[in-house]
Tab-separated table of C-alpha atoms in Angstrom:
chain	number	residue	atom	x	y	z
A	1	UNK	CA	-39.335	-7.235	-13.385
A	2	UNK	CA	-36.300	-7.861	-10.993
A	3	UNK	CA	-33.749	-8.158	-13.800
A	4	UNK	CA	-31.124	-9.516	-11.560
A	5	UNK	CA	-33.824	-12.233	-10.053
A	6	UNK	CA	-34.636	-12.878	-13.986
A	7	UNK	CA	-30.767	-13.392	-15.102
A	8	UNK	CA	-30.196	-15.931	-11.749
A	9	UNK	CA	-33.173	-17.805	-12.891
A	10	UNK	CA	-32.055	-18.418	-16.293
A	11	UNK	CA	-28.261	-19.482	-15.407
A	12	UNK	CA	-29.973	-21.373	-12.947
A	13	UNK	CA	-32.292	-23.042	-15.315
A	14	UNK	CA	-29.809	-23.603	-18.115
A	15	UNK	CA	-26.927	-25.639	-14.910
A	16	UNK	CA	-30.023	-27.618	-13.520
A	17	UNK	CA	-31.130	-28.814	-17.660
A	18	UNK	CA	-34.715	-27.897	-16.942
A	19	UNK	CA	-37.708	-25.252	-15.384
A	20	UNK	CA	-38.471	-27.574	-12.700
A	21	UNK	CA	-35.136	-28.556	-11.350
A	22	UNK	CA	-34.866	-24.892	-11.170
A	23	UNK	CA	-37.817	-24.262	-9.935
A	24	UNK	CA	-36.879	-27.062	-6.900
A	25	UNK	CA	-33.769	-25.307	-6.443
A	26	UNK	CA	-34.827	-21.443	-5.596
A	27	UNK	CA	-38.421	-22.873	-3.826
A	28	UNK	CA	-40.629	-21.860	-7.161
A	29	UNK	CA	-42.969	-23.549	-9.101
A	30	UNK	CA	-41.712	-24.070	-12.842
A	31	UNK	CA	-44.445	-21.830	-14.277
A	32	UNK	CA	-43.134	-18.732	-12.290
A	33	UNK	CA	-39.423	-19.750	-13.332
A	34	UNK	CA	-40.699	-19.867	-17.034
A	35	UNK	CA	-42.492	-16.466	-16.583
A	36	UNK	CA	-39.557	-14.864	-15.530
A	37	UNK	CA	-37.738	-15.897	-18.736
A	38	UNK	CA	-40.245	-15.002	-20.924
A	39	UNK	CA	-40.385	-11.263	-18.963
A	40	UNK	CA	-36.080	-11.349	-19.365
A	41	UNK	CA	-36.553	-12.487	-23.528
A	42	UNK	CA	-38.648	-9.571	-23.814
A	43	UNK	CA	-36.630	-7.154	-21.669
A	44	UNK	CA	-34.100	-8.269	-24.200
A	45	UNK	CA	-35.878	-8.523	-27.168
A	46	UNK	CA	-34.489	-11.874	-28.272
A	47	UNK	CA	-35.128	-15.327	-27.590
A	48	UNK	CA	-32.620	-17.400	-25.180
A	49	UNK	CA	-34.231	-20.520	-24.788
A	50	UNK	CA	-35.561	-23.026	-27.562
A	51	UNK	CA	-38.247	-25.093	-25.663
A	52	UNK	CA	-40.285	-28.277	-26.372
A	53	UNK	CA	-42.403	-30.102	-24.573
A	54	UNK	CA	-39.417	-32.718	-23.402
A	55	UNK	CA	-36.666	-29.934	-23.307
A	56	UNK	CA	-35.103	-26.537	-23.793
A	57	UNK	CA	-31.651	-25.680	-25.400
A	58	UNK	CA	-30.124	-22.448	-25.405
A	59	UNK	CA	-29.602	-20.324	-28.833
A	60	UNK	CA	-26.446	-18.732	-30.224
A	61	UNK	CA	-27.497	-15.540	-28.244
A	62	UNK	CA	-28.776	-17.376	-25.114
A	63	UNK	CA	-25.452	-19.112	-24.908
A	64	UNK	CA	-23.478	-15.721	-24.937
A	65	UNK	CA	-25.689	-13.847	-22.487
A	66	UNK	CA	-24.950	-16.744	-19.915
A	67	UNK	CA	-21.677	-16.553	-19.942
A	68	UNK	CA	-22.126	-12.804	-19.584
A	69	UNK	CA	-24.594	-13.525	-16.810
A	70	UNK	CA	-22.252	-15.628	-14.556
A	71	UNK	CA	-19.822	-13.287	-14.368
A	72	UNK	CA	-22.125	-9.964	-13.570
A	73	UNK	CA	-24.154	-12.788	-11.113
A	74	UNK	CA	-20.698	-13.246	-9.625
A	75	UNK	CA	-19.606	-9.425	-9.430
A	76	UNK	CA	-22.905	-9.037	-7.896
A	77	UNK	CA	-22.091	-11.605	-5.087
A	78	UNK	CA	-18.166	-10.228	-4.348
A	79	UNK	CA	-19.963	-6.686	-3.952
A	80	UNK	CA	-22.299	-8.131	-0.985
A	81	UNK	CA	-19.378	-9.938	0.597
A	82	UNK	CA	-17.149	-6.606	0.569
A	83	UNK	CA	-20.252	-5.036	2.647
A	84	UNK	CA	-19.835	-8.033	4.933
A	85	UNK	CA	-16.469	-7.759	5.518
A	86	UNK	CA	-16.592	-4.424	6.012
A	87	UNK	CA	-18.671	-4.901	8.849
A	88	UNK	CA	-16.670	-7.563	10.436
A	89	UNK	CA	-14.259	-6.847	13.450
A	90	UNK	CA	-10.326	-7.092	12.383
A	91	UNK	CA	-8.341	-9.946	13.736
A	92	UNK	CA	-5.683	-12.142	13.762
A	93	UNK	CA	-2.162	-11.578	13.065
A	94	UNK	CA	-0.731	-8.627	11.034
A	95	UNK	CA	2.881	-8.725	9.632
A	96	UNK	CA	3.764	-5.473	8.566
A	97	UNK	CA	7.623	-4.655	7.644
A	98	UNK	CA	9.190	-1.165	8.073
A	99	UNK	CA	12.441	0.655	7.128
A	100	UNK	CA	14.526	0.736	11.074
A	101	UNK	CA	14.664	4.888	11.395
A	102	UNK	CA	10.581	5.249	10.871
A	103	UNK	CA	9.469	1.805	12.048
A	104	UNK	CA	11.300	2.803	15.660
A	105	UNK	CA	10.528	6.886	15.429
A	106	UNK	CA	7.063	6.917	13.532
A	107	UNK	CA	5.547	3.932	13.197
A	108	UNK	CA	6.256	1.983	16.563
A	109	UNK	CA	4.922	5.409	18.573
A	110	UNK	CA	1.676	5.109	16.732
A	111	UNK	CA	1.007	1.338	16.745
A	112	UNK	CA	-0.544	1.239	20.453
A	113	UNK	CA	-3.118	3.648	18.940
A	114	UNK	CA	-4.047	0.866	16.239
A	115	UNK	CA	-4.189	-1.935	18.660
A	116	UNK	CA	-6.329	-0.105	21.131
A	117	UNK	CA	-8.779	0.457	18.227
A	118	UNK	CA	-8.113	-3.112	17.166
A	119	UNK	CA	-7.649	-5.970	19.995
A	120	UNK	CA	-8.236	-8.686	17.926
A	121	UNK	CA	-5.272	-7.916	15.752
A	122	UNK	CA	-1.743	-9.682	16.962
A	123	UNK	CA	0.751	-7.067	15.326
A	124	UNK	CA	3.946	-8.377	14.063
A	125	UNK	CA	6.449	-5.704	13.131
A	126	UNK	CA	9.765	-6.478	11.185
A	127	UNK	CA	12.306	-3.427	11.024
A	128	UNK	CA	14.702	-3.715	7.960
A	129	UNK	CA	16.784	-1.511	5.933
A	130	UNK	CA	16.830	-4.463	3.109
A	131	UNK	CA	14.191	-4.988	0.219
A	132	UNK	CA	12.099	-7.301	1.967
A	133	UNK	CA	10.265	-9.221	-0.892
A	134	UNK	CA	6.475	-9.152	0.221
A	135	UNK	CA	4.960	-12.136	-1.112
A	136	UNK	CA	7.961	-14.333	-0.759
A	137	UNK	CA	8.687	-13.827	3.056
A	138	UNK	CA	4.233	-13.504	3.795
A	139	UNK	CA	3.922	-9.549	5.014
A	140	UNK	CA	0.543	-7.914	5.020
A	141	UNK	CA	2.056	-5.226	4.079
A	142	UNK	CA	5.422	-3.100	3.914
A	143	UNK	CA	6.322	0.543	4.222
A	144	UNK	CA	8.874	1.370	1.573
A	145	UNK	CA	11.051	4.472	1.051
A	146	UNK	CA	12.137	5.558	-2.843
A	147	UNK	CA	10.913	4.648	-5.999
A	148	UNK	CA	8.708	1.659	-6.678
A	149	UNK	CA	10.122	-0.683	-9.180
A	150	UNK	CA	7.894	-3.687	-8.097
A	151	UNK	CA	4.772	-3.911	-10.157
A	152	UNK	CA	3.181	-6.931	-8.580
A	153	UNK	CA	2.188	-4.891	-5.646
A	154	UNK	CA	-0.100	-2.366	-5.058
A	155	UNK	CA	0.429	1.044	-2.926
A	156	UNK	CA	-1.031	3.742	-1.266
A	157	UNK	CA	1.028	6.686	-1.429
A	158	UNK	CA	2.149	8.456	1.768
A	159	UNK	CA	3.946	11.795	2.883
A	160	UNK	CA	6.735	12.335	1.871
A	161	UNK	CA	10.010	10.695	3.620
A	162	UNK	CA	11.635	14.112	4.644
A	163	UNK	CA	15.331	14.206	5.498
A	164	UNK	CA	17.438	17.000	7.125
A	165	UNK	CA	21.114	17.795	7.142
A	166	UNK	CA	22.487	18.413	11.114
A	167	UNK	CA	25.652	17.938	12.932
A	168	UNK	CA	26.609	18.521	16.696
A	169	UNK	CA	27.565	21.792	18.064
A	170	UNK	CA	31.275	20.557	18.958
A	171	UNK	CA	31.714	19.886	15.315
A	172	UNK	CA	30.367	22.659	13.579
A	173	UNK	CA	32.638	24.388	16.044
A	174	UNK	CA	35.990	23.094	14.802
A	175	UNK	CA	34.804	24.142	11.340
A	176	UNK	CA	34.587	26.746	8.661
A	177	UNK	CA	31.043	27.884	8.638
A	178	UNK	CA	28.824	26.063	5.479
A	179	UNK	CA	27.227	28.294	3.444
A	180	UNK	CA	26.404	26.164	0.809
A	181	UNK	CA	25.965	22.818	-0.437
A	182	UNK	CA	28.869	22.587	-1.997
A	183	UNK	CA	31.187	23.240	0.529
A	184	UNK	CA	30.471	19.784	1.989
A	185	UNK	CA	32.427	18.499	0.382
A	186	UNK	CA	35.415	19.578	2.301
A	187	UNK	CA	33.772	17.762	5.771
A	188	UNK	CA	33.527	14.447	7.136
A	189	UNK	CA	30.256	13.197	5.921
A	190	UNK	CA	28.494	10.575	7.815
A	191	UNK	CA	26.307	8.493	5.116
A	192	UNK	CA	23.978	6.001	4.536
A	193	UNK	CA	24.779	3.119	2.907
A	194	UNK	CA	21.635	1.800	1.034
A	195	UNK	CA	20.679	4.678	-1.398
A	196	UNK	CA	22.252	6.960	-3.270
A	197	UNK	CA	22.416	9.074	-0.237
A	198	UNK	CA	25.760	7.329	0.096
A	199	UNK	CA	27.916	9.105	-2.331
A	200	UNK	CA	25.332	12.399	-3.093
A	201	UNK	CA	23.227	14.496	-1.375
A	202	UNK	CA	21.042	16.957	-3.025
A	203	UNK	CA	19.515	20.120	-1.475
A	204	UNK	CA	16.950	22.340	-2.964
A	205	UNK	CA	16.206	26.211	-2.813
A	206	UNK	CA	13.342	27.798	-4.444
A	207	UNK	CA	13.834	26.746	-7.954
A	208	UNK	CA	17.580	25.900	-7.591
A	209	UNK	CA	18.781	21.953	-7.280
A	210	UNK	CA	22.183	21.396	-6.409
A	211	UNK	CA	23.507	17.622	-6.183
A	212	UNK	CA	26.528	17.240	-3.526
A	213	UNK	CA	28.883	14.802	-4.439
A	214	UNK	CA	30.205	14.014	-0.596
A	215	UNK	CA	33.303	12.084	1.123
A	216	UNK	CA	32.171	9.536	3.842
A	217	UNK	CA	33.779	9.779	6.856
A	218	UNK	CA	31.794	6.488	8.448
A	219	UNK	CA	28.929	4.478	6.113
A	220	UNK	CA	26.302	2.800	7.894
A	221	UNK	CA	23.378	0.789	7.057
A	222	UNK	CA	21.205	1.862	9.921
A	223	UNK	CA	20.991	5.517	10.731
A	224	UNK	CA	21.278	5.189	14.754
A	225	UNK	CA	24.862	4.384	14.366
A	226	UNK	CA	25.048	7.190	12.397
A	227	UNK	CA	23.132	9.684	14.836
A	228	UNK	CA	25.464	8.323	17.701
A	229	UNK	CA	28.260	9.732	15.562
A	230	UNK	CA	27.022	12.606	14.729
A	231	UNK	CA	26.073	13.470	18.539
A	232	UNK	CA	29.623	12.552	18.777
A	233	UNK	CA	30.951	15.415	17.063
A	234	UNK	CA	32.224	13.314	13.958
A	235	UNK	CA	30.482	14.674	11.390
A	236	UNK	CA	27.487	15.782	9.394
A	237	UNK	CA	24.537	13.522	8.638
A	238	UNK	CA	21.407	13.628	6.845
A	239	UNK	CA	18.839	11.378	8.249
A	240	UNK	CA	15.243	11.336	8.342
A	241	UNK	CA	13.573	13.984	10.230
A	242	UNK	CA	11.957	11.724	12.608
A	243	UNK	CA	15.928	9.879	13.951
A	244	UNK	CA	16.791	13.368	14.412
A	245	UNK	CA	13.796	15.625	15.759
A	246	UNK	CA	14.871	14.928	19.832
A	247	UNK	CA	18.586	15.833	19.070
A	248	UNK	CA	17.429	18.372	17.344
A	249	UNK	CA	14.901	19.969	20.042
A	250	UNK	CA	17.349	19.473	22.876
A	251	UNK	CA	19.987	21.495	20.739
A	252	UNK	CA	22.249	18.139	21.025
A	253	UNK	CA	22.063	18.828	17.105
A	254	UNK	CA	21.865	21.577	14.831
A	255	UNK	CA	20.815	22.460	11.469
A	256	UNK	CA	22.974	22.863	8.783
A	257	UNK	CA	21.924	25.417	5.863
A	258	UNK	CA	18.494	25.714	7.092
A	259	UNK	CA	17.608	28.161	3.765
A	260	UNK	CA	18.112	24.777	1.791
A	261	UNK	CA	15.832	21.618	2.219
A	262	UNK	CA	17.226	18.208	1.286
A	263	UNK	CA	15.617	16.450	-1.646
A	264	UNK	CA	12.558	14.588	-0.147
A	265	UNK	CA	11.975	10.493	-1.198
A	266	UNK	CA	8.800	9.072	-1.985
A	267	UNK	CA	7.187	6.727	0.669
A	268	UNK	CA	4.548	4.293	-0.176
A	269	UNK	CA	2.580	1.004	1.632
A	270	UNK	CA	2.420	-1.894	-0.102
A	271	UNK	CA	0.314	-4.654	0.043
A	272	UNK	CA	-0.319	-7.670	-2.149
A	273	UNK	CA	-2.778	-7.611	-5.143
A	274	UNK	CA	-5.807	-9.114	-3.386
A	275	UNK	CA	-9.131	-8.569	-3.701
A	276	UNK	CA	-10.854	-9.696	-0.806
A	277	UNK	CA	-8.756	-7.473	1.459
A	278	UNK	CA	-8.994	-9.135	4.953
A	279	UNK	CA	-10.585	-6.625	7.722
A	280	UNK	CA	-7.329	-6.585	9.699
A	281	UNK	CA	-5.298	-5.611	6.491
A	282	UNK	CA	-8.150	-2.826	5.342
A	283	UNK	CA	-8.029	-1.799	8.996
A	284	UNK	CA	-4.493	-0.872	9.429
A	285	UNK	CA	-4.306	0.599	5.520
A	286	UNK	CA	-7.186	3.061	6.661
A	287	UNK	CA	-4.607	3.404	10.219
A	288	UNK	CA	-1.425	4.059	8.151
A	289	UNK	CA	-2.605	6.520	5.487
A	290	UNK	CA	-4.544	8.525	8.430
A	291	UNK	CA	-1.373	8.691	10.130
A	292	UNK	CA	1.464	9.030	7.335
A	293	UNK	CA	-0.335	9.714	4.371
């Protein structure tokens, strides 16, 4: 017996009031529809149907094994349709939201690579250093840097946002060598004004943690005005790896205390709590933890 051809049947029988008007519905004659709920009473061993020759009501165990019944019936169809839109091709538009240092350096490098693979998707990328509230202002989906406070929204966790401490060659120049962490805090410090990155910086060395509590020479809520200073000779900065990693390889920058590594920050993507994920969102969630995660 095709138990899940059985269990349609009977819902079907018990919405339509009768065999027949089932039977009319799904193309079968009444005496097959009553067949299969005799085969499903046995399967179960108990009776869901009272009948008489005018009409059938359901029992006290009938009635709970429909209500039972709709729902699995229902799983059964959201399970097909997530096979269907698997298969179907991505499209339409995509508003994704990013912090300004990786959405220009990490994310907008890799985004031709996801709209070559997707052409029906119109991307539409928002760079903020702000708490953009997802739902509220309609993004697909958000990258987001430090701890997740929001439990409305579900994530996929990615690397690691790694930062590094650097500062031009003209500056380290004019000053006493660093050794340490804590001797940072005798230099201009060029910070970040968002996190706690703007008041302490901590650096880690095997199992040693060391928090730095640091003066701020310029505070900035975007770290390209920060880099610019930096390259400027005006101080030291730690910014993510990606703002710095060109300064860095033309020796415009330099590493400071490269035996210590500064305190990474988890990075995740959010998207709302849907279900039916749309192709274009499951598309660029498959993109973005292949490329970041």
């Amino acid at each position: 017996m095709d138990r899940l051809t059985a269990m349609s049947l009977f819902v079907r029988v018990v919405d339509a009031g009768s065999f027949s008007a089932a039977g009319a519905a799904e193309g079968l004659s009444s005496q097959l529809v009553g067949k299969y709920i005799g085969k499903l009473e046995q399967h179960l061993g108990v009776q869901l149907l009272m009948r008489t020759t005018r009409r059938q009501s359901l029992t006290d165990f009938g009635r709970l094994f429909y209500e039972r019944a709709k729902i699995i019936l229902t799983e059964v169809d959201y399970a097909e349709s997530m096979a269907a839109e698997i298969q179907a091709v991505p499209t339409g538009r995509l508003r994704i939201n990013a912090p300004v240092s990786f959405g220009m350096y990490a994310l907008a490098p890799r985004l031709p690579d996801y709209m070559c693979a997707n052409p029906a998707v119109m991307v539409d990328l928002s760079l903020s250093n702000r708490l953009v509230d997802l739902v509220e202002e309609g993004f697909d989906a958000v990258f987001r840097v430090g701890s997740l406070a929001d439990s409305r929204l579900v994530s996929r966790t990615l690397l690691p946002h790694r930062l590094v401490l650097c500062a031009a060659p003209s500056y380290l120049s004019r000053h006493e060598p660093i050794s340490h962490p804590l001797e940072l805090q005798n230099h201009a410090c060029l910070t970040y004004a968002h996190t706690e990155l703007k008041d302490r910086w901590t650096f880690q060395r095997m199992d040693e943690t060391v928090g730095v509590p640091v003066t701020s020479r310029m505070v900035a809520d975007h770290g390209e005005p920060l880099l610019r200073a930096a390259l400027a000779g005006m101080g030291i900065i730690l910014q993510p790896v990606e703002l710095t990693r060109h300064s860095l390889a033309t020796g415009h920058l330099q590493v400071v205390l490269p035996e210590w590594s500064a305190a990474s920050r988890p990075m995740h993507l959010l998207y709302a709590p849907d279900r039916r994920l749309t192709p274009k969102l499951r598309s660029f969630l498959d993109f973005a933890v292949a490329a970041f995660g």
